[in-house]
């Protein structure tokens, strides 16, 4: 017996509707599963970013604590002992008894107090470089280099091509980066005699380079104090704040070079 066309059409329609419902349900399930997976991925990414920011914050705090410790040590071991020595020499001078050694003692006291004044200025400058506020980054770096040349073991040379000033916060971050890199080179660059600091501004952006002529190290070795210490972590935080990039190169016998890249600097 032949099935009427209307019945056959109805069966096809019901089958089509059923297929559409199944496809719709499958699509909804797929979208829900995909959204859940996407949400989980976004959550993992946010957790990773939060953890990274926490590590960066910890690095900043650690660097600040190291800086406070260094300043306290400099005050105690440097200026404290210097003034104590001057006080001891002054106690040997008597107002009513001028001895042949008085002039010599006074000369020694003047020299010691001069050293103390220099140390106070150095520590004050390391805490906040007032010259940066008044004269800008180039002059502040030159002042930093001059101070380091007076007391350090390396001959430091500064090359500047810096015409478009950045905002003060950016200049201060670059100054701190350079300060940390110079301090690291003075402390760790074995065999180095010279240190070149370069601040160069071009149309594509700005670069800050600190390069020594020491013995260098293999990148995979543990002879890279900056690579794992609080110094590099504090530098990385500041570079991230500047939306810049950091690149470090070293090889045995070729010294060490660290370069900070900033693209499209903001003008004041």
CSV table of C-alpha atoms in Angstrom, one decimal, residues 74-91 108-120:
chain,number,residue,atom,x,y,z
A,74,UNK,CA,77.7,52.6,54.5
A,75,UNK,CA,76.6,54.9,57.3
A,76,UNK,CA,77.9,52.6,60.0
A,77,UNK,CA,81.1,51.4,58.5
A,78,UNK,CA,82.0,54.5,56.4
A,79,UNK,CA,80.8,57.8,57.9
A,80,UNK,CA,80.4,56.4,61.4
A,81,UNK,CA,84.0,55.2,61.7
A,82,UNK,CA,85.3,58.4,59.9
A,83,UNK,CA,83.6,60.7,62.4
A,84,UNK,CA,84.7,58.5,65.3
A,85,UNK,CA,88.3,58.9,64.1
A,86,UNK,CA,88.0,62.6,63.8
A,87,UNK,CA,86.5,62.8,67.3
A,88,UNK,CA,89.4,60.8,68.7
A,89,UNK,CA,91.9,63.2,67.1
A,90,UNK,CA,90.1,66.2,68.3
A,91,UNK,CA,90.2,64.9,71.8
A,108,UNK,CA,94.3,65.1,59.5
A,109,UNK,CA,90.9,66.1,61.0
A,110,UNK,CA,90.1,68.4,58.0
A,111,UNK,CA,91.0,65.6,55.6
A,112,UNK,CA,88.9,63.1,57.5
A,113,UNK,CA,85.9,65.4,57.7
A,114,UNK,CA,86.2,66.1,54.0
A,115,UNK,CA,86.0,62.4,53.4
A,116,UNK,CA,82.9,62.3,55.6
A,117,UNK,CA,81.3,65.1,53.7
A,118,UNK,CA,82.0,63.4,50.4
A,119,UNK,CA,80.5,60.1,51.7
A,120,UNK,CA,77.4,61.9,52.9
